[in-house]
PDB file of C-alpha atoms in Angstrom:
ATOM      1  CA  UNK A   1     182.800  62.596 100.452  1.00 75.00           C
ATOM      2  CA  UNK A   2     186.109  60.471 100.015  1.00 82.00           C
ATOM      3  CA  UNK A   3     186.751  56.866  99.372  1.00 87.00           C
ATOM      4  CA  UNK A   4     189.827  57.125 101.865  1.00 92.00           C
ATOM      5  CA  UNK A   5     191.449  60.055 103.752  1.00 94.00           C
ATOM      6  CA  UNK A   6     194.895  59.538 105.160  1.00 96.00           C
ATOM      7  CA  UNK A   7     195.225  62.072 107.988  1.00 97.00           C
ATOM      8  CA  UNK A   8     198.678  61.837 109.801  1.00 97.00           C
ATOM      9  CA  UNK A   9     198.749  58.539 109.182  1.00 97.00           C
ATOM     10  CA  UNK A  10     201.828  56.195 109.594  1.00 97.00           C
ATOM     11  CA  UNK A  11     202.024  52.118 107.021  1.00 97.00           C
ATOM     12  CA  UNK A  12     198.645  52.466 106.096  1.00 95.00           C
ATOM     13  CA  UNK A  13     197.738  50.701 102.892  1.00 97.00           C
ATOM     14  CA  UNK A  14     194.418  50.646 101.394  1.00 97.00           C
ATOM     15  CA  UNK A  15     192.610  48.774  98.371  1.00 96.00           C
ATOM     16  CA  UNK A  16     189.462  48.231  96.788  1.00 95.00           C
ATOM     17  CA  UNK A  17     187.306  49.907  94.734  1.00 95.00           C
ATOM     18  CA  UNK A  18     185.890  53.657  94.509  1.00 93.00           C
ATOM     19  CA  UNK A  19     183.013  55.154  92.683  1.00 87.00           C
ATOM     20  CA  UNK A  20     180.555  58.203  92.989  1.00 73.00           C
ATOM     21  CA  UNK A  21     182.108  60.630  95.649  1.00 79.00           C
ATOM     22  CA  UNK A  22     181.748  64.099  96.237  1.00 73.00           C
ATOM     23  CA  UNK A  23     185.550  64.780  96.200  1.00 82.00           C
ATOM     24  CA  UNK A  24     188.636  63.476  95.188  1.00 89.00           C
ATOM     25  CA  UNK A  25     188.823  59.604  96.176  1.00 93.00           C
ATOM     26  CA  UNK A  26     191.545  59.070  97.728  1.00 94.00           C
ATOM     27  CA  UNK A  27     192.876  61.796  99.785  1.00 94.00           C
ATOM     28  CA  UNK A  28     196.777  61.650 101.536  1.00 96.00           C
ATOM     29  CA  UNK A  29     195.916  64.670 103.426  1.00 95.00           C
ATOM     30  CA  UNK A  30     199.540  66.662 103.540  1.00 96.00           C
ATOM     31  CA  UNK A  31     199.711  66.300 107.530  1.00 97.00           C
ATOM     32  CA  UNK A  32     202.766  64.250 107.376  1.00 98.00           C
ATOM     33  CA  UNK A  33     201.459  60.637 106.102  1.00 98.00           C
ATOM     34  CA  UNK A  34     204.487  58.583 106.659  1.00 98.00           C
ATOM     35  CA  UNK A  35     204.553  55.211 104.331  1.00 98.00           C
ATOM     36  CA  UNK A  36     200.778  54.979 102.819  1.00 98.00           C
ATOM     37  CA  UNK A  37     199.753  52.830 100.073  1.00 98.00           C
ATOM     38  CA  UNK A  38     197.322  52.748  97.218  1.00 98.00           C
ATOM     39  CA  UNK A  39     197.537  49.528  95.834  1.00 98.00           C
ATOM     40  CA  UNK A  40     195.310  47.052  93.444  1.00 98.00           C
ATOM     41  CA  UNK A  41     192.625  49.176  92.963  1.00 97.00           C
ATOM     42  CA  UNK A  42     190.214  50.574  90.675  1.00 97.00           C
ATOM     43  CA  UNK A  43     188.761  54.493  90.752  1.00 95.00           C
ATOM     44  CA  UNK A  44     186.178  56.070  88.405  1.00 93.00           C
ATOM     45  CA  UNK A  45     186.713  59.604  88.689  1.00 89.00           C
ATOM     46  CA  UNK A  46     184.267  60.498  85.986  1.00 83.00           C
ATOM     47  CA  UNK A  47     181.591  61.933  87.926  1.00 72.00           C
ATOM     48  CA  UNK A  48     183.731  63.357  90.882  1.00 67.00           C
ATOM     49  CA  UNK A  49     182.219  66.627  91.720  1.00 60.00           C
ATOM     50  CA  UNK A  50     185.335  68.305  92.822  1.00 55.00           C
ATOM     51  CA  UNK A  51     186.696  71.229  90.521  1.00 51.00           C
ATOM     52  CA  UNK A  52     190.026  69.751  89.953  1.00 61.00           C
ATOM     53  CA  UNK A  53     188.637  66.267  89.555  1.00 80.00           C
ATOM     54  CA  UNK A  54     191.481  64.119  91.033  1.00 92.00           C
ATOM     55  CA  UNK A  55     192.021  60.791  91.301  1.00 94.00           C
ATOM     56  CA  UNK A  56     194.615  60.503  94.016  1.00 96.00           C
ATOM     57  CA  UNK A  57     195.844  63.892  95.393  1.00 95.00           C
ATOM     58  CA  UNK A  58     199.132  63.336  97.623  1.00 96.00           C
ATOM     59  CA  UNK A  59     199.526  66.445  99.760  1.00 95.00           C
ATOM     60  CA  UNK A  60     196.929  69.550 100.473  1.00 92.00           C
ATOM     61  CA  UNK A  61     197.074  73.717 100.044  1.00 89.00           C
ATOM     62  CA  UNK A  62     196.182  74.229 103.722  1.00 92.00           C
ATOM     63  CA  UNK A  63     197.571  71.044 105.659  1.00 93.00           C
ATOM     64  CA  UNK A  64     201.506  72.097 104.412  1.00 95.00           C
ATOM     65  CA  UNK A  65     203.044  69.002 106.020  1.00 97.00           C
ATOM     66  CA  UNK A  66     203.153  66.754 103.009  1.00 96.00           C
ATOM     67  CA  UNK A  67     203.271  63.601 102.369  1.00 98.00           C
ATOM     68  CA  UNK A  68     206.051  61.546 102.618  1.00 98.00           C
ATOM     69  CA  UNK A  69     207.467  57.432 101.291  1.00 98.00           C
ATOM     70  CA  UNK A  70     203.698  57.290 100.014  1.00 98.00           C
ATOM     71  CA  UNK A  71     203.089  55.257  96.672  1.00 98.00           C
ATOM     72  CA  UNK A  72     200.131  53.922  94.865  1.00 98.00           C
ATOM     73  CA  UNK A  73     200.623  50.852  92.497  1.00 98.00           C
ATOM     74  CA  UNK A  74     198.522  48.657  90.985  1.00 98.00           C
ATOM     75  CA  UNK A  75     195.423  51.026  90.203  1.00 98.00           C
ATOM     76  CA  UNK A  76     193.463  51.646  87.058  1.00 98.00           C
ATOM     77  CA  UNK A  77     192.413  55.365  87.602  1.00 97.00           C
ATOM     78  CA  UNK A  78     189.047  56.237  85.012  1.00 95.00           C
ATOM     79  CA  UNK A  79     188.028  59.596  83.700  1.00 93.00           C
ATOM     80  CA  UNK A  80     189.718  61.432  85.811  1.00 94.00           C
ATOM     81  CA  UNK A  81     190.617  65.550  85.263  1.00 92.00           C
ATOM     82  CA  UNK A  82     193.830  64.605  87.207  1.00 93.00           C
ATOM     83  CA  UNK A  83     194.846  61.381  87.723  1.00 96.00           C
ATOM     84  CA  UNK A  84     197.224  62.113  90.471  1.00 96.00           C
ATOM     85  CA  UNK A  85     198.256  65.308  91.999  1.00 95.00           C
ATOM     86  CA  UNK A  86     201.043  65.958  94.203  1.00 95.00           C
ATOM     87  CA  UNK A  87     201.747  69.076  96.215  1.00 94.00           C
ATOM     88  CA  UNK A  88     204.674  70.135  98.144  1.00 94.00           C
ATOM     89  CA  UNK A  89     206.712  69.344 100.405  1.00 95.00           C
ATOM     90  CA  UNK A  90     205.163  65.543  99.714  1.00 96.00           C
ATOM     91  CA  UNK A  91     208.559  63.372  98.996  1.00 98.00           C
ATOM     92  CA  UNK A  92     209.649  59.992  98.002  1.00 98.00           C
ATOM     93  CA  UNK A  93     206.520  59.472  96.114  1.00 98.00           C
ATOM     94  CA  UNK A  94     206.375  56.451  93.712  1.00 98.00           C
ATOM     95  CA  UNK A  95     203.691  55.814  91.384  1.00 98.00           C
ATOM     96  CA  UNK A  96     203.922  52.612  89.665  1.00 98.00           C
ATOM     97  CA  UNK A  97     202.095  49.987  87.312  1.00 98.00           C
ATOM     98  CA  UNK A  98     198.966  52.129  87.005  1.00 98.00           C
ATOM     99  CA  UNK A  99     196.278  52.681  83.838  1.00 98.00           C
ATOM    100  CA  UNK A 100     195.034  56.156  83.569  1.00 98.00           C
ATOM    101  CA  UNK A 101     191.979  55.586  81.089  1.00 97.00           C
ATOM    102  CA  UNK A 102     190.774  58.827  79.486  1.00 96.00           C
ATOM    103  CA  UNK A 103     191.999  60.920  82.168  1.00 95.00           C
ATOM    104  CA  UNK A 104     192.810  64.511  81.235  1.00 94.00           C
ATOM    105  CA  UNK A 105     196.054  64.380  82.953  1.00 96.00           C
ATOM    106  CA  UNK A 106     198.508  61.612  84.624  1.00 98.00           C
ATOM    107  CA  UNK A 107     200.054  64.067  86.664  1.00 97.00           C
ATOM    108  CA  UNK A 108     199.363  67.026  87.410  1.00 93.00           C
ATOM    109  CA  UNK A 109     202.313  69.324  89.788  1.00 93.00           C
ATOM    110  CA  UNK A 110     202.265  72.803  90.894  1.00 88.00           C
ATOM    111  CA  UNK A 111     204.089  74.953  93.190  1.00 86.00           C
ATOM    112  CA  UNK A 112     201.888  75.748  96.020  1.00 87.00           C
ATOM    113  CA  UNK A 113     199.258  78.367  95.969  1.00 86.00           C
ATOM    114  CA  UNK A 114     199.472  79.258 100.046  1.00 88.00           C
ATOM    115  CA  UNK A 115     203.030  78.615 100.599  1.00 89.00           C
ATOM    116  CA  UNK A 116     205.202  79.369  97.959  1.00 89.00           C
ATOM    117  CA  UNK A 117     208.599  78.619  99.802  1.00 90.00           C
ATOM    118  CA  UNK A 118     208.066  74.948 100.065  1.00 93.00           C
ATOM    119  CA  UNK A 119     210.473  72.648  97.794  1.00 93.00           C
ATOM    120  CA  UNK A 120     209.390  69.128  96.404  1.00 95.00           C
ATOM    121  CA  UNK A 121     210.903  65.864  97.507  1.00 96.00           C
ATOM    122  CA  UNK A 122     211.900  62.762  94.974  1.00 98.00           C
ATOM    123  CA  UNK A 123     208.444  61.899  92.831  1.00 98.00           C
ATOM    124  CA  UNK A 124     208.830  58.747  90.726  1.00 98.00           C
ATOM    125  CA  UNK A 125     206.644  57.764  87.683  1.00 98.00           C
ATOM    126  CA  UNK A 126     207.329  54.130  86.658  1.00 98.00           C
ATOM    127  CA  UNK A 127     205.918  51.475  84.147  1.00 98.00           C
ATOM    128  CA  UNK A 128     202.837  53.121  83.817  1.00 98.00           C
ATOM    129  CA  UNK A 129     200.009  52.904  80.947  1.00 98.00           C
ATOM    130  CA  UNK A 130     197.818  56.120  80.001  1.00 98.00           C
ATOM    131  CA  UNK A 131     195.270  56.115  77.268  1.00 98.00           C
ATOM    132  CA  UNK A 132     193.303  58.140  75.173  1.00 96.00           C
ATOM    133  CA  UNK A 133     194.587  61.325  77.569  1.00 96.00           C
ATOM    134  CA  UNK A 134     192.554  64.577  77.280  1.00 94.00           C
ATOM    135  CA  UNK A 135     195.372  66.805  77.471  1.00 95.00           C
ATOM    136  CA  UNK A 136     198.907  67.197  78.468  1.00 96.00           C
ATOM    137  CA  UNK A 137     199.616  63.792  79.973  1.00 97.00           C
ATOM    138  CA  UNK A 138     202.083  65.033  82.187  1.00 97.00           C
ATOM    139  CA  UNK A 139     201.369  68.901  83.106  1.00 95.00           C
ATOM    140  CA  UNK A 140     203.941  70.013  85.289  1.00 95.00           C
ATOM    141  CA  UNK A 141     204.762  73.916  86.449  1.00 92.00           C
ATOM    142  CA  UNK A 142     207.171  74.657  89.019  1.00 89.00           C
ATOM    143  CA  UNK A 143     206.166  78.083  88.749  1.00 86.00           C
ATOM    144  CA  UNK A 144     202.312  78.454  88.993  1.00 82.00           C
ATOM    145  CA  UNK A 145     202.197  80.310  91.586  1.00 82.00           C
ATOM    146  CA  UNK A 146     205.420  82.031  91.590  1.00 81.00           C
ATOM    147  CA  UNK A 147     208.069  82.030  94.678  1.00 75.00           C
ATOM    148  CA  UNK A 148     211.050  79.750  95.248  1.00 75.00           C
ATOM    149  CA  UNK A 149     212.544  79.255  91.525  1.00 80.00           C
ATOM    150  CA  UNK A 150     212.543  75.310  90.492  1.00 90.00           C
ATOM    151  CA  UNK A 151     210.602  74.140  93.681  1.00 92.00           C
ATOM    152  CA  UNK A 152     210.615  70.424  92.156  1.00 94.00           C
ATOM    153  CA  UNK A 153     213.649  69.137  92.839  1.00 94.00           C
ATOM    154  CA  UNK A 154     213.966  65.754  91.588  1.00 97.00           C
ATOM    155  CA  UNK A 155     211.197  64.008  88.728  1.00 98.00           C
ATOM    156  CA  UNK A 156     211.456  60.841  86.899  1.00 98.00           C
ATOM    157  CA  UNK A 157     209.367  59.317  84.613  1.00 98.00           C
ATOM    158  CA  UNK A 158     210.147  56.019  83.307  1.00 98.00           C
ATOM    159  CA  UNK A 159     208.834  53.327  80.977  1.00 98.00           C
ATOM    160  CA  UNK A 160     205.418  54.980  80.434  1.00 98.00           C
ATOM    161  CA  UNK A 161     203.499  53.497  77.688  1.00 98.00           C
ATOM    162  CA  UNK A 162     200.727  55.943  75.819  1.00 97.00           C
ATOM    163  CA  UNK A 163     198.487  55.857  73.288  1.00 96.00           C
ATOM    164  CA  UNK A 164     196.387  58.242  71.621  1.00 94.00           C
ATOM    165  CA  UNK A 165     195.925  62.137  72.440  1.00 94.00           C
ATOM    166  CA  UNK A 166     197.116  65.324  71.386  1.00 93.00           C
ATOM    167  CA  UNK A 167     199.205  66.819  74.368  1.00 94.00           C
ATOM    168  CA  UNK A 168     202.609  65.044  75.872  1.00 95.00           C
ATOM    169  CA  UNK A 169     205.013  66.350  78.450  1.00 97.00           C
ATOM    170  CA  UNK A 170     204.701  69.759  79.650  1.00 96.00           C
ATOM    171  CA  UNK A 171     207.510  70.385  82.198  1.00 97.00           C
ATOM    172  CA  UNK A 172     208.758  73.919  83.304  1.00 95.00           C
ATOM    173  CA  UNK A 173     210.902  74.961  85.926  1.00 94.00           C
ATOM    174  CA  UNK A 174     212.273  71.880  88.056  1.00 95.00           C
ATOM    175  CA  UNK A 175     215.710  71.225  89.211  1.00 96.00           C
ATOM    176  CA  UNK A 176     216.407  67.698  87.689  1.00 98.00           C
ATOM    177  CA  UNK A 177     214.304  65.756  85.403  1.00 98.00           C
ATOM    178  CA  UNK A 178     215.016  62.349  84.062  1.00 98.00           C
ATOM    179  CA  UNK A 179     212.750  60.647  81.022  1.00 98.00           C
ATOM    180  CA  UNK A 180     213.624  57.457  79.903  1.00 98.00           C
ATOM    181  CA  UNK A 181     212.344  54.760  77.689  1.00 98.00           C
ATOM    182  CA  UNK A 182     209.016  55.788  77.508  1.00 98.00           C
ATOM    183  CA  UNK A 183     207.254  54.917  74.777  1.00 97.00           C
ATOM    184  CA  UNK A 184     204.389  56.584  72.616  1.00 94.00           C
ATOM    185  CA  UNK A 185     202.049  55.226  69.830  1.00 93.00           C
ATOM    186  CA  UNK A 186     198.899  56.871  67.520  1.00 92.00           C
ATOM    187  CA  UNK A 187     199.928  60.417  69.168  1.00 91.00           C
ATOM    188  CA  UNK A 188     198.359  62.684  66.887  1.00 89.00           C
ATOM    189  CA  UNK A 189     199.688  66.000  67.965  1.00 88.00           C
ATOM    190  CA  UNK A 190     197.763  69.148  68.348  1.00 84.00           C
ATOM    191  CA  UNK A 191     198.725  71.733  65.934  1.00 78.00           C
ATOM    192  CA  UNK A 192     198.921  74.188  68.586  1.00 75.00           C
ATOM    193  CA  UNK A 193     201.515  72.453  70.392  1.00 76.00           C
ATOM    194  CA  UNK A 194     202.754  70.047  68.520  1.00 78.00           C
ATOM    195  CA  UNK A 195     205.920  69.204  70.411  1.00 89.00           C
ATOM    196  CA  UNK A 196     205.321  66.114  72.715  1.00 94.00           C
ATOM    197  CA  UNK A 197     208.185  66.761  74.833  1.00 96.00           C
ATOM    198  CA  UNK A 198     207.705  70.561  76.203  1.00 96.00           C
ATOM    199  CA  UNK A 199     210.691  71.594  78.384  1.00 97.00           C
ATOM    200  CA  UNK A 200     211.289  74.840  79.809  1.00 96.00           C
ATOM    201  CA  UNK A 201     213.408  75.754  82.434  1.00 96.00           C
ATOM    202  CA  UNK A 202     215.123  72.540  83.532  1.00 97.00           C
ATOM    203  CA  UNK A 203     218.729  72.883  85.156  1.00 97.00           C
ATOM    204  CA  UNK A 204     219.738  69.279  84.866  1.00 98.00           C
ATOM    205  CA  UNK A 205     217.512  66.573  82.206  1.00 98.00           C
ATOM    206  CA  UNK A 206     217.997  63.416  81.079  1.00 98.00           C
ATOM    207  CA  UNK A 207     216.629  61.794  78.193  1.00 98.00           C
ATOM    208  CA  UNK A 208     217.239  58.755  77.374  1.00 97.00           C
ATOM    209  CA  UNK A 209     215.920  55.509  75.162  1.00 98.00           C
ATOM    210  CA  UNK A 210     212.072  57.606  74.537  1.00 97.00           C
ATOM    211  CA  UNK A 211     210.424  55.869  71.606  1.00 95.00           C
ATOM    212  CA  UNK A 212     207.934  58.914  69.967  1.00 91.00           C
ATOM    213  CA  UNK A 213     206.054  57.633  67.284  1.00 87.00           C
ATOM    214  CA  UNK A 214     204.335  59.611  64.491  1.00 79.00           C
ATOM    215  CA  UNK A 215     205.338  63.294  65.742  1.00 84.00           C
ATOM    216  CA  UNK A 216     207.368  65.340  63.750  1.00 82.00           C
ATOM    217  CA  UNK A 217     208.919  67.321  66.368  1.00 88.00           C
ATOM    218  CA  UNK A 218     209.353  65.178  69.842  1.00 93.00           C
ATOM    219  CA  UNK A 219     210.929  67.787  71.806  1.00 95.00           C
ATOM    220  CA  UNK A 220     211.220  70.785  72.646  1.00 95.00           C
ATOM    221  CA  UNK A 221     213.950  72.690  74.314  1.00 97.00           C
ATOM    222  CA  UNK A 222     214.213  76.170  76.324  1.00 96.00           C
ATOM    223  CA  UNK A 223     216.218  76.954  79.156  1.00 96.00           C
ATOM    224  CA  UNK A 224     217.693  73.647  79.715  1.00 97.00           C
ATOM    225  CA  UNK A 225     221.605  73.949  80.035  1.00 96.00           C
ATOM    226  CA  UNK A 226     222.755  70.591  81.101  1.00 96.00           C
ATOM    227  CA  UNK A 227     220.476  68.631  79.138  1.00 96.00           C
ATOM    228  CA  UNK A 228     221.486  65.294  77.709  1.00 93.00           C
TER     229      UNK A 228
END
């Protein structure tokens, strides 16, 4: 079913790697994982039979614990719909020096479907590669499923290197955002959305040193009254 399932579990950290399973890989199980670790790994997502097609998912829709000071590093994530998904109230989560190879997504963050209340903790995105992405890279909606207004409270993403694809950033409804010095090369944007930088609804962002090559129009602004 799953390479690994972390159920309630407390400095767990787990490597190796993960191929051919019926669901999402690797599973942090939202029952209040305390300090668990992905880290130097590989996982081919590409014939994962769940619907959203995962790599990592941090947190669950039923178990509404979270996960919490959780991280994967390290990890080449292949074909995957999502690479990682997180769902609330998961905090402190750190995703660092990872591939994602023609996955549709890197990240992939909605409010949650069963409990609508619950607020996001710190999520960190840093010195990550993606390539050839299938769609928005980062695909982020505070809002999905309606309830507490700007459930994700504080988002980085930092030093992420792309190439290729057609889709960048789409981030609506969060608290605080920060981007910086992310870079982006052979981006050739879709003409339906041709903005790589798509950001609605953000009380405080920050961007900062983001090097967007080849797109006319790199961002895009609405509801965002303390951006700089």
């Amino acid at each position: 079913r799953h390479g690994a399932v972390f159920i309630g579990a407390t400095s767990c950290t787990v490597q190796g790697k993960f191929a051919a399973h019926l669901y999402v890989p690797i599973d942090m199980h939202g029952c209040n994982e305390v300090d668990c670790h992905l880290v130097h790994s590989e996982i081919d997502a590409s014939n994962t039979n769940a619907a959203d097609g995962a790599g990592v998912s941090i947190g669950h829709n039923e178990n509404l614990a979270g996960s919490h000071r959780c991280s994967v590093s390290d990890t080449v994530i292949i074909g995957a719909s999502q690479g990682i998904e997180i769902l609330a109230p998961s905090s402190d989560i750190v995703i660092r020096d990872c591939t994602f190879r023609a996955c549709n997504h890197m990240t992939q963050i909605y409010n949650q479907s069963t409990d609508t209340s619950l607020e996001f903790g710190a999520i960190t995105f840093t010195d990550n590669v993606v390539q050839d992405p299938g769609s928005y890279i980062v695909n982020i909606n505070g809002q999905a499923n309606g309830g507490v207004s700007k459930p994700i409270r504080n988002l980085t993403i930092e030093r992420t290197k792309v190439r290729g694809g057609t889709r960048g950033y789409r981030i609506y409804d969060a608290q605080e955002v920060r981007l910086i010095g992310n870079t982006v090369l052979d981006f050739d944007p879709d003409s339906g959305d041709y903005a790589f930088f798509r950001l609605v609804g953000i009380n405080y962002l920050t961007a900062s040193a983001n090097i967007i090559e080849g797109v006319g129009r790199p961002f895009y602004l609405d509801a965002c009254p303390n951006a700089v």
